[in-house]
Coordinates of N, CA and C in Angstrom, one line a residue:
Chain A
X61 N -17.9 8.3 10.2 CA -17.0 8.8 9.2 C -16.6 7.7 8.3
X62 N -17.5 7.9 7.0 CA -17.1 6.7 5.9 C -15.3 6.7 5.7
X63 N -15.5 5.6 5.5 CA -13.4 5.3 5.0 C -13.7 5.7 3.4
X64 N -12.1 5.6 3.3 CA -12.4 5.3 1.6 C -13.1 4.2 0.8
X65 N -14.1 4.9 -0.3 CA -14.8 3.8 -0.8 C -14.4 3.3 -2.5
X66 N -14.3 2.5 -2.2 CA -14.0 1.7 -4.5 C -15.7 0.9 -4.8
X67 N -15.0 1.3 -5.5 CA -16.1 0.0 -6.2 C -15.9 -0.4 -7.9
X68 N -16.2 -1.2 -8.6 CA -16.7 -2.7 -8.0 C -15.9 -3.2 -6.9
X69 N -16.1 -3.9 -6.2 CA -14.9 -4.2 -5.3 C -14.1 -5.2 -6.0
X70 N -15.1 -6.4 -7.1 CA -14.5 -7.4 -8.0 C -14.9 -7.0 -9.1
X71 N -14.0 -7.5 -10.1 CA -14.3 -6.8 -12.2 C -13.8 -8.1 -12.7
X72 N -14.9 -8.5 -13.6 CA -14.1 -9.5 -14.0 C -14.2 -8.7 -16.2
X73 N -13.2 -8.4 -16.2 CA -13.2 -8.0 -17.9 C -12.9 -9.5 -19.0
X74 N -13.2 -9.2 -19.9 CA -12.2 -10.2 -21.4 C -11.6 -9.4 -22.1
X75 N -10.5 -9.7 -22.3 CA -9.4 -8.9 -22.9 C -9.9 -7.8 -24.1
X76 N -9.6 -7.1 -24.9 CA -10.2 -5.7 -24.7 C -10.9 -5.1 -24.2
X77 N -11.7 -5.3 -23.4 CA -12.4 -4.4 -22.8 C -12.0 -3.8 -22.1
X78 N -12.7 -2.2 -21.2 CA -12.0 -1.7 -20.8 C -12.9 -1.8 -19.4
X79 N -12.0 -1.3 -18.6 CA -12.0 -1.3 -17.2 C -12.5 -0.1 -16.0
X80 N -13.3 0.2 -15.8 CA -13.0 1.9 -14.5 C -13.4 1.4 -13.2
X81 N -12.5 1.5 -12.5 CA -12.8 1.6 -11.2 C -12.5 2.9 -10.4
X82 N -13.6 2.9 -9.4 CA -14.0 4.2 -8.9 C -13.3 4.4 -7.3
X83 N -13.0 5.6 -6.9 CA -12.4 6.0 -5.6 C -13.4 7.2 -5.3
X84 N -13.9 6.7 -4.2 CA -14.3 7.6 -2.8 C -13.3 8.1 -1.7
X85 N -12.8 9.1 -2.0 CA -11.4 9.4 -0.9 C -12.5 9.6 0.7
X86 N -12.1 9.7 1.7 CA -12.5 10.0 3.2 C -12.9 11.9 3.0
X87 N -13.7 11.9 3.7 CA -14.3 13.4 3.7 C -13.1 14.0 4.3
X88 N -13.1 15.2 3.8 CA -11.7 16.2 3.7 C -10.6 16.2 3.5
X89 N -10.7 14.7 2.8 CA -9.4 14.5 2.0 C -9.1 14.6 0.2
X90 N -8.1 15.3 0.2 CA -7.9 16.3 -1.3 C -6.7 15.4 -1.7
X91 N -6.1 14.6 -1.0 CA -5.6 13.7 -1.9 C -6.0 12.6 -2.4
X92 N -5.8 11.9 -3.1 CA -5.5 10.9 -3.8 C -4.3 10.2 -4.3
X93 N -4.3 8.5 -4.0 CA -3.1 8.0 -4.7 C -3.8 6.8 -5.4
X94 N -3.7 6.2 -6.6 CA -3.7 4.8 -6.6 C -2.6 3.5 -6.8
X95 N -2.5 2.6 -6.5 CA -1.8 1.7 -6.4 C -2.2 0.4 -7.0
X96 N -1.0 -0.4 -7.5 CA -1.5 -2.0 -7.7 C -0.7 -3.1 -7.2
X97 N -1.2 -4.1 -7.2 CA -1.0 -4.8 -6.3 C -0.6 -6.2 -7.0
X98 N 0.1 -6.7 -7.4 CA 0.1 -8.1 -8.0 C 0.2 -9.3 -6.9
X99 N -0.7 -10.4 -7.1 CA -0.5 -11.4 -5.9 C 1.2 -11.6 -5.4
X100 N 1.4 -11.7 -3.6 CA 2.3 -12.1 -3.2 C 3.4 -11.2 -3.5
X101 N 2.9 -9.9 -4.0 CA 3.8 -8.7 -4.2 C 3.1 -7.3 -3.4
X102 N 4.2 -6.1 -3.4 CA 4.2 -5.4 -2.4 C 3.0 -4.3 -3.8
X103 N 2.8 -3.0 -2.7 CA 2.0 -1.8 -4.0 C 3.1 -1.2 -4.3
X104 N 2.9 -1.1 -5.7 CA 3.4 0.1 -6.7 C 2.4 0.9 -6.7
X105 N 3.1 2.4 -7.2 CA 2.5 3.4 -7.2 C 2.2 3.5 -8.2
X106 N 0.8 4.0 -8.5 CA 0.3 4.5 -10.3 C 0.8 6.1 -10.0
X107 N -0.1 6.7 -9.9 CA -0.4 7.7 -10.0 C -1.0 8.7 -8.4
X108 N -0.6 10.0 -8.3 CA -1.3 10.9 -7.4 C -2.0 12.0 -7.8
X109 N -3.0 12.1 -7.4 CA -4.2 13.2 -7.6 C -4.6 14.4 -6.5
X110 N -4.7 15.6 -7.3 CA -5.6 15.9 -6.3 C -6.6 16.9 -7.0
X111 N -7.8 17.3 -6.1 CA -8.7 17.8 -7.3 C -8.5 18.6 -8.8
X112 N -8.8 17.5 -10.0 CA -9.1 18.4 -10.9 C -7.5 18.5 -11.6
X113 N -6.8 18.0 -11.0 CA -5.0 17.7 -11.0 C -4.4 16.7 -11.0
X114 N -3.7 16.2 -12.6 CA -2.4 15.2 -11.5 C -1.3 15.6 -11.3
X115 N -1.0 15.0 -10.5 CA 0.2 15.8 -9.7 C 1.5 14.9 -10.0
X116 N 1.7 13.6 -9.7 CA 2.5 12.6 -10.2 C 1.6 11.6 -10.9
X117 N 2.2 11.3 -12.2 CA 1.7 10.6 -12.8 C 2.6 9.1 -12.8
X118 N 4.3 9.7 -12.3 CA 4.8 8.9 -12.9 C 4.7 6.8 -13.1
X119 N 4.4 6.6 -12.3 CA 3.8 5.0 -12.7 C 3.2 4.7 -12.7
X120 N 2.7 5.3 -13.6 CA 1.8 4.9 -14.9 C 1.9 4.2 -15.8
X121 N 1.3 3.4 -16.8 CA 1.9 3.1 -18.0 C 1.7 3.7 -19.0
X122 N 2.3 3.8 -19.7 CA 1.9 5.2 -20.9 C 1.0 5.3 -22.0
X123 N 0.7 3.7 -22.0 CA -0.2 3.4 -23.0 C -1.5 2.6 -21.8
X124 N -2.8 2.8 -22.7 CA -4.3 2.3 -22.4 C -4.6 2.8 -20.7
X125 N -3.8 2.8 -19.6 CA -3.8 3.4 -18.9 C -4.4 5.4 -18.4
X126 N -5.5 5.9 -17.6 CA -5.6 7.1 -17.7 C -6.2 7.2 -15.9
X127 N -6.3 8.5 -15.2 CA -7.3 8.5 -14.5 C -7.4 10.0 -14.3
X128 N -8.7 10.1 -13.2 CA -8.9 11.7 -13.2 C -9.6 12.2 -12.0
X129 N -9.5 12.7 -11.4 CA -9.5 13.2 -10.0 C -11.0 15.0 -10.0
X130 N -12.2 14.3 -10.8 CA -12.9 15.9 -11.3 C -13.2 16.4 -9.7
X131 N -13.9 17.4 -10.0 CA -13.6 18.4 -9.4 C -15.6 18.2 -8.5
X132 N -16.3 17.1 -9.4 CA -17.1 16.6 -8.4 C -17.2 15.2 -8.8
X133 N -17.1 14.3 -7.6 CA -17.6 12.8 -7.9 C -16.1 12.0 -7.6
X134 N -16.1 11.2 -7.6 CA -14.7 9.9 -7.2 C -14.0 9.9 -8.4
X135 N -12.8 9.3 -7.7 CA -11.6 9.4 -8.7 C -11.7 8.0 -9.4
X136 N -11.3 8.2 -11.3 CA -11.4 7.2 -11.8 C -10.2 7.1 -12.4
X137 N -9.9 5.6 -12.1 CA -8.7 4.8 -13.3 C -9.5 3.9 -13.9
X138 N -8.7 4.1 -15.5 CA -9.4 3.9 -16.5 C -8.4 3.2 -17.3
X139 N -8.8 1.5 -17.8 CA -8.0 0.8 -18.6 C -8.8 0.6 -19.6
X140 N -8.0 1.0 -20.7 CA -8.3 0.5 -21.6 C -7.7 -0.3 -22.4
X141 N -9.1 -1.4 -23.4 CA -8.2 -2.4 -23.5 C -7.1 -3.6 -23.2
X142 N -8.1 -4.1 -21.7 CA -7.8 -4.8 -20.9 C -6.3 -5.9 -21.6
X143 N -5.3 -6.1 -20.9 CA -4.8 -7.3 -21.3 C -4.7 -8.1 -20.2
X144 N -4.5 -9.6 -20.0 CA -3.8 -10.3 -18.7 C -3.5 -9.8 -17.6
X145 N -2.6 -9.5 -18.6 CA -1.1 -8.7 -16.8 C -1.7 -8.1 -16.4
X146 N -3.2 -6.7 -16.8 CA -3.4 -6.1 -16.6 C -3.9 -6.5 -14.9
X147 N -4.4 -7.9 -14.8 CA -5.4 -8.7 -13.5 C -4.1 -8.4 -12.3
X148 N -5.5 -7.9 -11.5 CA -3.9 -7.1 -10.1 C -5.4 -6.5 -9.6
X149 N -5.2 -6.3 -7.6 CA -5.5 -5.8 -7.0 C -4.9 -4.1 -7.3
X150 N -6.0 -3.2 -7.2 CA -6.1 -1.8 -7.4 C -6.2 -1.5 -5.7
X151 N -5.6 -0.6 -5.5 CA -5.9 0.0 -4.2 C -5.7 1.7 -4.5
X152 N -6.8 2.5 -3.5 CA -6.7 4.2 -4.0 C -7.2 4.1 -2.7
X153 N -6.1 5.3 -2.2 CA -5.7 5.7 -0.9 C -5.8 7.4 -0.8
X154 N -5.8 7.9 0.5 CA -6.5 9.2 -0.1 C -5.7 9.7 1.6
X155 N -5.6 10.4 1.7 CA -4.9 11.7 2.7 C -5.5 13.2 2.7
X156 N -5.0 13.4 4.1 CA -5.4 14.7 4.1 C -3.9 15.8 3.8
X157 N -3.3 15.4 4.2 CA -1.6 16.4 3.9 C -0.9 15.0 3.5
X158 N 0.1 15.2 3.3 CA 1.1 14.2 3.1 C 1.7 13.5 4.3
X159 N 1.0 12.8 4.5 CA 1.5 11.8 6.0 C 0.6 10.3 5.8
X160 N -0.2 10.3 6.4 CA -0.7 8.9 6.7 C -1.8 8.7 5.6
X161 N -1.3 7.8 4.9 CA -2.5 7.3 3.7 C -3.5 6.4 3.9
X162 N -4.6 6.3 4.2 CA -6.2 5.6 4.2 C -6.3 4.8 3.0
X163 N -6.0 3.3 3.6 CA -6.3 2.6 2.0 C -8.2 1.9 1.8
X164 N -8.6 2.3 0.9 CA -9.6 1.6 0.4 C -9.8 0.1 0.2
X165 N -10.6 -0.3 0.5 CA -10.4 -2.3 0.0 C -10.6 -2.6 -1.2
X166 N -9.6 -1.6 -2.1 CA -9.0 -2.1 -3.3 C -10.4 -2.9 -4.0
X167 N -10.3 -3.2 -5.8 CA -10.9 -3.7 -6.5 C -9.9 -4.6 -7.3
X168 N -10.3 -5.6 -7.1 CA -9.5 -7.3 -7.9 C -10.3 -7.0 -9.3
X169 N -9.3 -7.2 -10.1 CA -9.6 -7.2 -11.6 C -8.9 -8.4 -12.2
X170 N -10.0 -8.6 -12.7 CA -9.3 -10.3 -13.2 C -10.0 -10.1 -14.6
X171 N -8.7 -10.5 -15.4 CA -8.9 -10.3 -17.0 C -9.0 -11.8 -17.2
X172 N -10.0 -12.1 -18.4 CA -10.5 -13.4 -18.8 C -10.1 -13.4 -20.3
Chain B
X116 N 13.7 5.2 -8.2 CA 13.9 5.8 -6.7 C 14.8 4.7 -6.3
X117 N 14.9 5.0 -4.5 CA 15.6 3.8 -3.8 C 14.6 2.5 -3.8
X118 N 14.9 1.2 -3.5 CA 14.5 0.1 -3.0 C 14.5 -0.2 -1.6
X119 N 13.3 -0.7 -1.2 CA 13.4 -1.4 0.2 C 13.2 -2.5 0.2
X120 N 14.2 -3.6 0.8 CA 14.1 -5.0 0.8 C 13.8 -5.7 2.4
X121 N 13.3 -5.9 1.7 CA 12.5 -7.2 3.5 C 12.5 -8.1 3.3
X122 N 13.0 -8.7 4.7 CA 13.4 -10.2 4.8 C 12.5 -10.5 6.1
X123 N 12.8 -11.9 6.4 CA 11.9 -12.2 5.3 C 11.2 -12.3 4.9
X124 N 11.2 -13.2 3.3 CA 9.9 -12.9 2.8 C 8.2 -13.7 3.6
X125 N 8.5 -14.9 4.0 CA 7.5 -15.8 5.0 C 8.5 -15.7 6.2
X126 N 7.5 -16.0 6.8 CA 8.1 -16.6 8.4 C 6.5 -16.8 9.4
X127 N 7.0 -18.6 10.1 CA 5.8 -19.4 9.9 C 6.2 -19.3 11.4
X128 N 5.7 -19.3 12.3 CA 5.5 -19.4 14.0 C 4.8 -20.0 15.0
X129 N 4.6 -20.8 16.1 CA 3.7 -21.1 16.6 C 3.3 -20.1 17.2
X130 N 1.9 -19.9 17.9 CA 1.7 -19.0 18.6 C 2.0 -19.0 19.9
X131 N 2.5 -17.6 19.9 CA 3.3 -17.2 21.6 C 4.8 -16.8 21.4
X132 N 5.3 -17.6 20.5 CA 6.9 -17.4 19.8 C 6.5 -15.3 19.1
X133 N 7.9 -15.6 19.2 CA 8.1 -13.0 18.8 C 8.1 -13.3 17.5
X134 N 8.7 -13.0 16.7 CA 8.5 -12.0 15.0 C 9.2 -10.9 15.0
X135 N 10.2 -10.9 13.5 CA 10.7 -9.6 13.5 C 11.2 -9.5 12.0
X136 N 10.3 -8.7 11.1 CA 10.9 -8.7 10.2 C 11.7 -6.8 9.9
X137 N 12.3 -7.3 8.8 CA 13.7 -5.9 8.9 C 13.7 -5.8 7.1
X138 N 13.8 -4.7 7.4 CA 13.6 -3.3 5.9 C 15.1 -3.0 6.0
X139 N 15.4 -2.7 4.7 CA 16.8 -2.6 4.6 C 16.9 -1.5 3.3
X140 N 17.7 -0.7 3.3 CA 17.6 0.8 1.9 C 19.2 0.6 2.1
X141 N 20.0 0.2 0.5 CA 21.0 0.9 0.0 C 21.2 2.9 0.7
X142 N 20.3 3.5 0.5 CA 20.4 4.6 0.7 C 19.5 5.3 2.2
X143 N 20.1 6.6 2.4 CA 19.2 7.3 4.0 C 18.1 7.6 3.8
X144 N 17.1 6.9 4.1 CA 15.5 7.5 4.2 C 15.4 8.6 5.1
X145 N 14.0 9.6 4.5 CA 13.8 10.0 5.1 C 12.5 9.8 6.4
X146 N 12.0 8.9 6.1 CA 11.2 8.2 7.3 C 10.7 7.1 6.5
X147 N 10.1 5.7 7.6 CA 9.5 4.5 7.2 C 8.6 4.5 7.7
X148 N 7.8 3.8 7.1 CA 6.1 3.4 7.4 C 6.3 2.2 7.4
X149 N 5.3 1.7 8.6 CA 4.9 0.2 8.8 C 3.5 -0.2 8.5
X150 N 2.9 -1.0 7.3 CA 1.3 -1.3 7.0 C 1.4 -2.8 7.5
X151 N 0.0 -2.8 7.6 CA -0.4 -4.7 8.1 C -1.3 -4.5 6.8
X152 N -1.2 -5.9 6.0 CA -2.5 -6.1 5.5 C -3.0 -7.6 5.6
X153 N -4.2 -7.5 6.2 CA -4.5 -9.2 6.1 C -4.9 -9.7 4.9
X154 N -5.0 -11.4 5.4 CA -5.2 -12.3 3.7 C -6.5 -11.8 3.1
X155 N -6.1 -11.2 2.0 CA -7.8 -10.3 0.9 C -8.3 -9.4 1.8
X156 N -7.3 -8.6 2.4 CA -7.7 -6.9 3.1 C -6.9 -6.0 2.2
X157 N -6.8 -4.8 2.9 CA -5.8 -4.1 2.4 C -5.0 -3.1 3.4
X158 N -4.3 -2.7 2.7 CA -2.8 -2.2 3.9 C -3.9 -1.3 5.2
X159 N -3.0 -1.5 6.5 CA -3.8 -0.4 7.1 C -2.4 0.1 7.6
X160 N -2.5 1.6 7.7 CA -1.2 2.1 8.2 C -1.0 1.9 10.0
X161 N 0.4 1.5 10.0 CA 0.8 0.8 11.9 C 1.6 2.0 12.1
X162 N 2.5 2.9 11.8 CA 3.4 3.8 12.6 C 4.3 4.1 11.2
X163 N 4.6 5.5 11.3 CA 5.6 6.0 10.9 C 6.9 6.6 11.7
X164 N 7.9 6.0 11.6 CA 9.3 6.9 12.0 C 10.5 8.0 11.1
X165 N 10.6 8.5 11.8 CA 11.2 9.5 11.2 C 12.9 10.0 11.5
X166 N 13.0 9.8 12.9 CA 14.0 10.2 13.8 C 15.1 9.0 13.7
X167 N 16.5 9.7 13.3 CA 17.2 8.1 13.6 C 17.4 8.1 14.8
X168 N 17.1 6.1 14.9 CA 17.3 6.0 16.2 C 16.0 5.8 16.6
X169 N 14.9 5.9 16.1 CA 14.1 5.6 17.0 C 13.4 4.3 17.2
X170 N 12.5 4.0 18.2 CA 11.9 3.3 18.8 C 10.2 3.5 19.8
X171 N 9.6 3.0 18.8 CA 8.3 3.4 19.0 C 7.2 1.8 19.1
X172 N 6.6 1.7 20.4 CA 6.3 0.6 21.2 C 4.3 1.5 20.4
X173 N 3.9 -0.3 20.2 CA 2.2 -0.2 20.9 C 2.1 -1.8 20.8
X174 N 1.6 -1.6 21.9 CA 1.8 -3.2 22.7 C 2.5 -4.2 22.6
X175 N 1.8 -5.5 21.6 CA 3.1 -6.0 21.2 C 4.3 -5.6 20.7
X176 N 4.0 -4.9 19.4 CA 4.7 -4.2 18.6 C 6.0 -3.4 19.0
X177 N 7.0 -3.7 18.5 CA 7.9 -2.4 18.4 C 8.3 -2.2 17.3
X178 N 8.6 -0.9 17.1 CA 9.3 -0.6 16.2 C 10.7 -0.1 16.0
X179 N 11.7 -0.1 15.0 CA 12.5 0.7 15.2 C 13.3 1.2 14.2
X180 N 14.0 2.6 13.8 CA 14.6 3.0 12.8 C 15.9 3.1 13.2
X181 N 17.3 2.8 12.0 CA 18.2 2.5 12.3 C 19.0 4.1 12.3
X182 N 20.2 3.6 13.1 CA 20.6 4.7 13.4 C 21.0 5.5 12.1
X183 N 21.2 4.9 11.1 CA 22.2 5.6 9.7 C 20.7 5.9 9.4
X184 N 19.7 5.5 9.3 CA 18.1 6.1 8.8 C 18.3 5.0 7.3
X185 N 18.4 3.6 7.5 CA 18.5 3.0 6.4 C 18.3 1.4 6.7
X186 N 18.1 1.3 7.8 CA 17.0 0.1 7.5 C 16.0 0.3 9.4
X187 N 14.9 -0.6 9.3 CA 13.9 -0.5 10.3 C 13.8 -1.9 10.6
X188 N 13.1 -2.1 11.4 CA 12.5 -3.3 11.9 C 11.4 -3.3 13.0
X189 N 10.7 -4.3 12.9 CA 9.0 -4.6 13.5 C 9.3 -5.9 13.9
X190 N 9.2 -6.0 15.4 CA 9.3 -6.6 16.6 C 7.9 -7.0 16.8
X191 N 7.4 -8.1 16.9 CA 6.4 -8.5 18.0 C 6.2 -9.4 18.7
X192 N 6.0 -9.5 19.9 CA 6.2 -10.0 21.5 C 4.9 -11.3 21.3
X193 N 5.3 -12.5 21.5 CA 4.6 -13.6 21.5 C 3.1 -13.1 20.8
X194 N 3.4 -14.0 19.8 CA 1.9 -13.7 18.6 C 1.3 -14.2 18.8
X195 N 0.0 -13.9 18.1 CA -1.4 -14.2 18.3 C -1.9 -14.6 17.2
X196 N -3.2 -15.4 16.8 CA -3.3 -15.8 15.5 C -3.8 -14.4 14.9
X197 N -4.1 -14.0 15.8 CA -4.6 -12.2 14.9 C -3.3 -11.5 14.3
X198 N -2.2 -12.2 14.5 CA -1.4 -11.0 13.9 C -0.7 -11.7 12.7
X199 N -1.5 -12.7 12.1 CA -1.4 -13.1 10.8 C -1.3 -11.9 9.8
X200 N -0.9 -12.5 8.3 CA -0.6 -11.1 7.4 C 0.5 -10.9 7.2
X201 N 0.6 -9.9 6.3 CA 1.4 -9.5 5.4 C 1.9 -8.6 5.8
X202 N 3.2 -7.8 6.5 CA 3.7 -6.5 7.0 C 5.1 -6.3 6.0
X203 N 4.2 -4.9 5.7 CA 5.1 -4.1 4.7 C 5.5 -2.7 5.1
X204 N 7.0 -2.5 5.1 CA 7.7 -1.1 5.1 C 7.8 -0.6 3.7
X205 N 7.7 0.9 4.2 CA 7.2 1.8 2.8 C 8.2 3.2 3.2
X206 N 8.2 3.6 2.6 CA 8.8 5.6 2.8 C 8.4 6.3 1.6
X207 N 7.7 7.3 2.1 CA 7.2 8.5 1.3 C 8.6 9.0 0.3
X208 N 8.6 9.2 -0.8 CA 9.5 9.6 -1.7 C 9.0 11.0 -2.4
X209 N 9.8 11.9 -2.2 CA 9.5 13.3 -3.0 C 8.4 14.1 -2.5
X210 N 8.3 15.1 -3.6 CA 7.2 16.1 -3.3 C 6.0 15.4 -2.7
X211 N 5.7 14.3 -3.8 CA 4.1 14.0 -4.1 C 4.0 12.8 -2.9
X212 N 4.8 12.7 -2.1 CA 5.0 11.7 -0.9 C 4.2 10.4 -1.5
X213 N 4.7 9.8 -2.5 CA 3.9 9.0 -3.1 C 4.6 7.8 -2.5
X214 N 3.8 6.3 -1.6 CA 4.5 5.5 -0.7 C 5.2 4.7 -2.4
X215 N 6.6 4.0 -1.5 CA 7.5 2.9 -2.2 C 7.6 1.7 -1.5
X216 N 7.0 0.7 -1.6 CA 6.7 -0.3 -0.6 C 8.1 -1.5 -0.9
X217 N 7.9 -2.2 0.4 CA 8.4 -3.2 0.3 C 7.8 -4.3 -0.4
X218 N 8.1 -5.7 -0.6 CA 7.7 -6.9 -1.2 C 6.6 -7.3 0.1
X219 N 6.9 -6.6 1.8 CA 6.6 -7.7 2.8 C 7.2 -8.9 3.2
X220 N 6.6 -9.2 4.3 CA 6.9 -10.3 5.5 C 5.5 -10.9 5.8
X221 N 5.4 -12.0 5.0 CA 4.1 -12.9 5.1 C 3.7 -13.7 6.4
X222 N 3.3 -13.1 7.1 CA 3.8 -13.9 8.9 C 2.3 -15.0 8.7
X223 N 2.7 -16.5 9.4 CA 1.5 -16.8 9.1 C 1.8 -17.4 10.5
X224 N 0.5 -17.8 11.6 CA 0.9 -18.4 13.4 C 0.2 -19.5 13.3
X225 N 0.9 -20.6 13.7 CA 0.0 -21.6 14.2 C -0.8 -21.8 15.2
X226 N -1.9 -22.2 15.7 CA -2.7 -21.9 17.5 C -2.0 -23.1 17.7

């Protein structure tokens, strides 16, 4: 039973460009969460999905920031218009009910 | 939302010496989560509590939720260099049980 899968696992962008990294949730799991991670800091929450739905968006950022959970294929977050700060471990985590979250081994994005 | 604060933030040990780092919420949770993540892994989930008052053992480990349901703590019984890492309390918040993490407790062991 595959875990959750990402990929790239590493992104290296230059500032505008943009960014997607992909989530594989665990088979028969209809959620979705993503997270980020700044070194020597705890995860904040982006956003939760679940097919074809977002459900909480709320930490998000409102600008260049997007993702989308379709209804076939992995979940994508999507930066656009890379900046700096933007560079942070991504992690998307995925559940079956709301209880115990399955973290993926995250994708390091490092803006150049 | 609320904040959860953990102390501390490092804490360096020889190996064989315990560990115990402690989550602390201004406000009553409704349950905490305990993740390990090691150095360039990512979180794996250790135990959720729910019950005040509780106390929930796997091997080294203990855990425990405070009686007011507002701070926890993770106990472990003479370390190993495997229990290096980062340990972070979290609690599910709202509908969307979206986790609220701690900063963590960077444990590092010496052999």
């Amino acid at each position: 039973n595959a875990g959750v899968m990402q990929n790239p696992r590493h992104l290296v962008r230059r500032r505008g460009q943009e960014a997607r990294l992909r989530c594989s949730p665990m088979k028969g799991h209809s959620h979705v969460y993503w997270y980020r991670q700044l070194p020597e800091e705890g995860l904040k929450f982006m956003v939760y999905l679940q097919k074809e739905n977002i459900i909480d968006e709320s930490g998000m950022p409102k600008e260049r920031f997007s993702a989308e959970f379709p209804k076939e294929g992995p979940s994508i977050l999507r930066i656009q218009q890379v900046v700096r700060g933007d560079s942070a471990a991504y992690f998307c985590a995925s559940s079956q009910t709301t209880y115990e979250q399955y973290f993926g081994p995250g994708t390091r994005l490092t803006v150049t | 939302g609320q904040q959860v604060m953990q102390i501390p933030q490092y804490q360096h040990v020889q190996e064989g010496e315990d560990f115990t780092t402690y989550c602390n919420s201004s406000t009553t949770l409704s349950n905490i989560q305990w993740y390990k993540q090691r150095p360039g892994g990512h979180p794996v989930f250790l135990i959720q509590l729910v019950k005040s008052g509780e106390v929930k053992k796997q091997k080294r480990l203990t855990f425990q939720f405070g009686e007011a349901k507002k701070n926890s703590s993770l106990h472990i019984t003479a370390t190993q260099t495997t229990d290096v890492g980062t340990y972070f309390c979290a609690y599910a918040q709202g509908g969307s049980e979206k986790l609220v993490f701690g900063k963590g407790t960077k444990l590092t062991v010496n052999p």
